[in-house]
CSV table of N, CA and C in Angstrom, one decimal:
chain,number,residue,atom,x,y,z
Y,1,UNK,N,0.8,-1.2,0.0
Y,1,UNK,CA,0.0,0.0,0.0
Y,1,UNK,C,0.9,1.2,0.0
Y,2,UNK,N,0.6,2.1,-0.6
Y,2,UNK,CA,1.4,3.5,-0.9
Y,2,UNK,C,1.1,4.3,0.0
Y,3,UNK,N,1.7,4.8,0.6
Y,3,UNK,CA,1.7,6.2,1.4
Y,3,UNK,C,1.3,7.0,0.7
Y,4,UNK,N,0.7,8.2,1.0
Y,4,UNK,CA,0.2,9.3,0.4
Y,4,UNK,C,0.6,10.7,1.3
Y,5,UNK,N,1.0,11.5,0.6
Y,5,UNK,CA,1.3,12.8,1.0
Y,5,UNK,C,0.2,13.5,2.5
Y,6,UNK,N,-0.9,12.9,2.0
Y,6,UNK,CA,-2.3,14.0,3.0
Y,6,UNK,C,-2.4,12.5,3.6
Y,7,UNK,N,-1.5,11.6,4.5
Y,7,UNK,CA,-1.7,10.5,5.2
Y,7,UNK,C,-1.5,11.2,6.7
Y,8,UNK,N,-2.4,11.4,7.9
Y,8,UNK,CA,-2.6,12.3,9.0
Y,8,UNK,C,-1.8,11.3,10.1
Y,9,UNK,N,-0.6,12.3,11.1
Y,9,UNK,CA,0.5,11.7,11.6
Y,9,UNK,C,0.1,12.2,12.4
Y,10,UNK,N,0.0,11.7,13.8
Y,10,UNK,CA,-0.4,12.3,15.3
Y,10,UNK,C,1.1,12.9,15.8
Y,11,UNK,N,0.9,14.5,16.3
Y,11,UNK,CA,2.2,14.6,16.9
Y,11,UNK,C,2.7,14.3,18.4
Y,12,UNK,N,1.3,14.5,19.0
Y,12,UNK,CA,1.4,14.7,20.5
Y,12,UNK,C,0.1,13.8,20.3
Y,13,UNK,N,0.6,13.6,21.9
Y,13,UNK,CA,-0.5,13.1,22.8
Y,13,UNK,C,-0.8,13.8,24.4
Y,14,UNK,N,-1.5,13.1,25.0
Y,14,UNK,CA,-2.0,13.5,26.4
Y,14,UNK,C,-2.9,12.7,27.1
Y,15,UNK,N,-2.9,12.4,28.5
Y,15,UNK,CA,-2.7,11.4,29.0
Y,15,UNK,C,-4.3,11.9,29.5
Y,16,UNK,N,-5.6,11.0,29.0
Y,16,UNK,CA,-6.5,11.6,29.9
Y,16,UNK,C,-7.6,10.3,30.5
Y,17,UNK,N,-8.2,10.7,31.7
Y,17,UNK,CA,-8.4,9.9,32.9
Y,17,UNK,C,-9.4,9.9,33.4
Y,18,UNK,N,-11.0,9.0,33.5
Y,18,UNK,CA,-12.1,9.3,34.1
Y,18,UNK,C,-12.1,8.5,35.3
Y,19,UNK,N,-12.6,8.6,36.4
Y,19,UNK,CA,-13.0,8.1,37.5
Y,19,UNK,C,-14.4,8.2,37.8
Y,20,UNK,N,-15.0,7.4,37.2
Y,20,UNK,CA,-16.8,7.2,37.5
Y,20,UNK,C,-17.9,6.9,38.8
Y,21,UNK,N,-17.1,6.3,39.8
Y,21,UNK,CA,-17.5,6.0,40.8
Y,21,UNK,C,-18.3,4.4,40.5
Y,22,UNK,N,-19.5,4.2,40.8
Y,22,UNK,CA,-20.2,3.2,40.8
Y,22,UNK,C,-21.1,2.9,39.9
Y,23,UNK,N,-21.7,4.3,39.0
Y,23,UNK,CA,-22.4,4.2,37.9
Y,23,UNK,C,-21.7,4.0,36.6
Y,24,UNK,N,-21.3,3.0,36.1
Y,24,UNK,CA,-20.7,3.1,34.8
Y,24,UNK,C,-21.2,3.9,33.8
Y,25,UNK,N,-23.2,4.4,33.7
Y,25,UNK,CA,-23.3,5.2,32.7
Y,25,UNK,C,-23.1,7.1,32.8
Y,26,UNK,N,-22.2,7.0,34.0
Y,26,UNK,CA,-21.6,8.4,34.3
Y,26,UNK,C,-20.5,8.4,32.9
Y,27,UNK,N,-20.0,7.6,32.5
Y,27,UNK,CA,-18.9,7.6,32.1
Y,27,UNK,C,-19.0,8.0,30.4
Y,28,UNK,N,-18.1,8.8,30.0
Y,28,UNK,CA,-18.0,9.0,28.7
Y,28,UNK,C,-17.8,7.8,27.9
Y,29,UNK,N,-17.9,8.0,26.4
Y,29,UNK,CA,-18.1,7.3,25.6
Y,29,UNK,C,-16.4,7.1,25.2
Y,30,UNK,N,-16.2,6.0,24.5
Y,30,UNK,CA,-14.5,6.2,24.1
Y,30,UNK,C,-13.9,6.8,23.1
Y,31,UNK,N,-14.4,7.5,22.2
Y,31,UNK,CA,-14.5,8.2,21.4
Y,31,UNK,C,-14.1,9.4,22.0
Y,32,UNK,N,-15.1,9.7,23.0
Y,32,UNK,CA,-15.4,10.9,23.3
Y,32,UNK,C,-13.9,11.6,24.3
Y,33,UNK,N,-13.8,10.4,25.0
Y,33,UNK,CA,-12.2,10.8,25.6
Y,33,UNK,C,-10.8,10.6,24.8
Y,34,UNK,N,-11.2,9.9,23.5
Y,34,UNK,CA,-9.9,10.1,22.4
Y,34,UNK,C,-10.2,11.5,22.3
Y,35,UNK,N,-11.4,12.3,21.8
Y,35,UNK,CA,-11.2,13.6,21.5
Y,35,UNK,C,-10.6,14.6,22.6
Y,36,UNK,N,-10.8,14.3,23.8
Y,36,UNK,CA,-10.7,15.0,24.6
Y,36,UNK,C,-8.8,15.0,24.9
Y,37,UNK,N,-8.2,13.4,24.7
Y,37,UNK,CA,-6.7,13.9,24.9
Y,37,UNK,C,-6.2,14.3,23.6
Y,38,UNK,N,-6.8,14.3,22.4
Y,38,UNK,CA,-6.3,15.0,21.4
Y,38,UNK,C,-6.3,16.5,21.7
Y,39,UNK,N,-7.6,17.1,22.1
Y,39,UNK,CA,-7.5,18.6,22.8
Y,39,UNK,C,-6.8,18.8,23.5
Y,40,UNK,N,-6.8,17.8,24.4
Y,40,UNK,CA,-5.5,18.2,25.5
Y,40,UNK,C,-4.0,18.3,25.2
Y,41,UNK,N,-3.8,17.7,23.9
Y,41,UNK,CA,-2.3,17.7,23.6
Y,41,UNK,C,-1.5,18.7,23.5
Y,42,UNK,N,-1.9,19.6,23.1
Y,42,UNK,CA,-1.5,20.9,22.7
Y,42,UNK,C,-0.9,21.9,24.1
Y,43,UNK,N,-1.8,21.7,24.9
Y,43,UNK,CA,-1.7,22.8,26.2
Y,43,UNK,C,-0.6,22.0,27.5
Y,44,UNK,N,0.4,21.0,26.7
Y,44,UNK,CA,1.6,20.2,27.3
Y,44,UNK,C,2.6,21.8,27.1
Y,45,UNK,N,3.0,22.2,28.2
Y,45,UNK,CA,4.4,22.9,28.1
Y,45,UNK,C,5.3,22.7,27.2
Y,46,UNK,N,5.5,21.4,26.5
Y,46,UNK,CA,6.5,21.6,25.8
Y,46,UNK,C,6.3,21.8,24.4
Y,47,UNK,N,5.3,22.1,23.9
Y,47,UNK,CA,4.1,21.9,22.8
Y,47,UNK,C,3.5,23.3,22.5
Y,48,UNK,N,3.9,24.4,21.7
Y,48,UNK,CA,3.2,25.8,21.4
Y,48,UNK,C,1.8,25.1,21.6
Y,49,UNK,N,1.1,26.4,21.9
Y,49,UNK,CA,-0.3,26.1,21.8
Y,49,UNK,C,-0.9,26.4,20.4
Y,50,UNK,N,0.1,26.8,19.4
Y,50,UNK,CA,-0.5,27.1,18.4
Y,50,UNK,C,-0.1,25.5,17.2
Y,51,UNK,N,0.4,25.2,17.7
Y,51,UNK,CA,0.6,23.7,17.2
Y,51,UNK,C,-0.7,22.3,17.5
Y,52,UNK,N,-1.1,21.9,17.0
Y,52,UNK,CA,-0.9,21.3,15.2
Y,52,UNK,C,-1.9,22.4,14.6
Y,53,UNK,N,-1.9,23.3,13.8
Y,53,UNK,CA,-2.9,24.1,13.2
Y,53,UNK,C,-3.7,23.5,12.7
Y,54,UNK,N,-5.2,24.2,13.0
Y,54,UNK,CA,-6.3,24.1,13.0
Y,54,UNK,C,-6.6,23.7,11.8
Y,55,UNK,N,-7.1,22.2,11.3
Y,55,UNK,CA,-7.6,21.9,9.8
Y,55,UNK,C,-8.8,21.3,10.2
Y,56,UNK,N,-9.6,21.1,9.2
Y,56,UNK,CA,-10.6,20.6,8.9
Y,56,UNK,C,-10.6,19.0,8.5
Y,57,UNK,N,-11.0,18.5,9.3
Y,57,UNK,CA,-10.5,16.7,8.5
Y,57,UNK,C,-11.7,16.4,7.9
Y,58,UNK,N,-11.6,15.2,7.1
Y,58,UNK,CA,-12.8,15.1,6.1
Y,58,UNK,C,-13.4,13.6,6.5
């Protein structure tokens, strides 16, 4: 399979963590906390906050 130029490379990451207590349906969806350490990735100190610029994925 060929690589392609517009193939999307994750730069960063971020470590993120729910603690639900006893109701499991407290708990977010997994999806929903992949999005949330991708948002988080950025606001790591070692990581401009203006990095990865803002695109539109399809």
């Amino acid at each position: 399979m060929a690589k392609s130029s517009a193939t999307p490379v994750l730069v960063g990451v971020a470590h993120v963590e729910q603690r639900i207590g006893d109701d499991p349906a407290q708990g977010k969806e997994p999806l929903a906390l992949m999005i949330d350490a991708v948002r988080a990735a950025p606001t790591t100190p070692a990581i401009p906050s203006s990095w990865p610029p803002r695109r539109r994925c399809a």
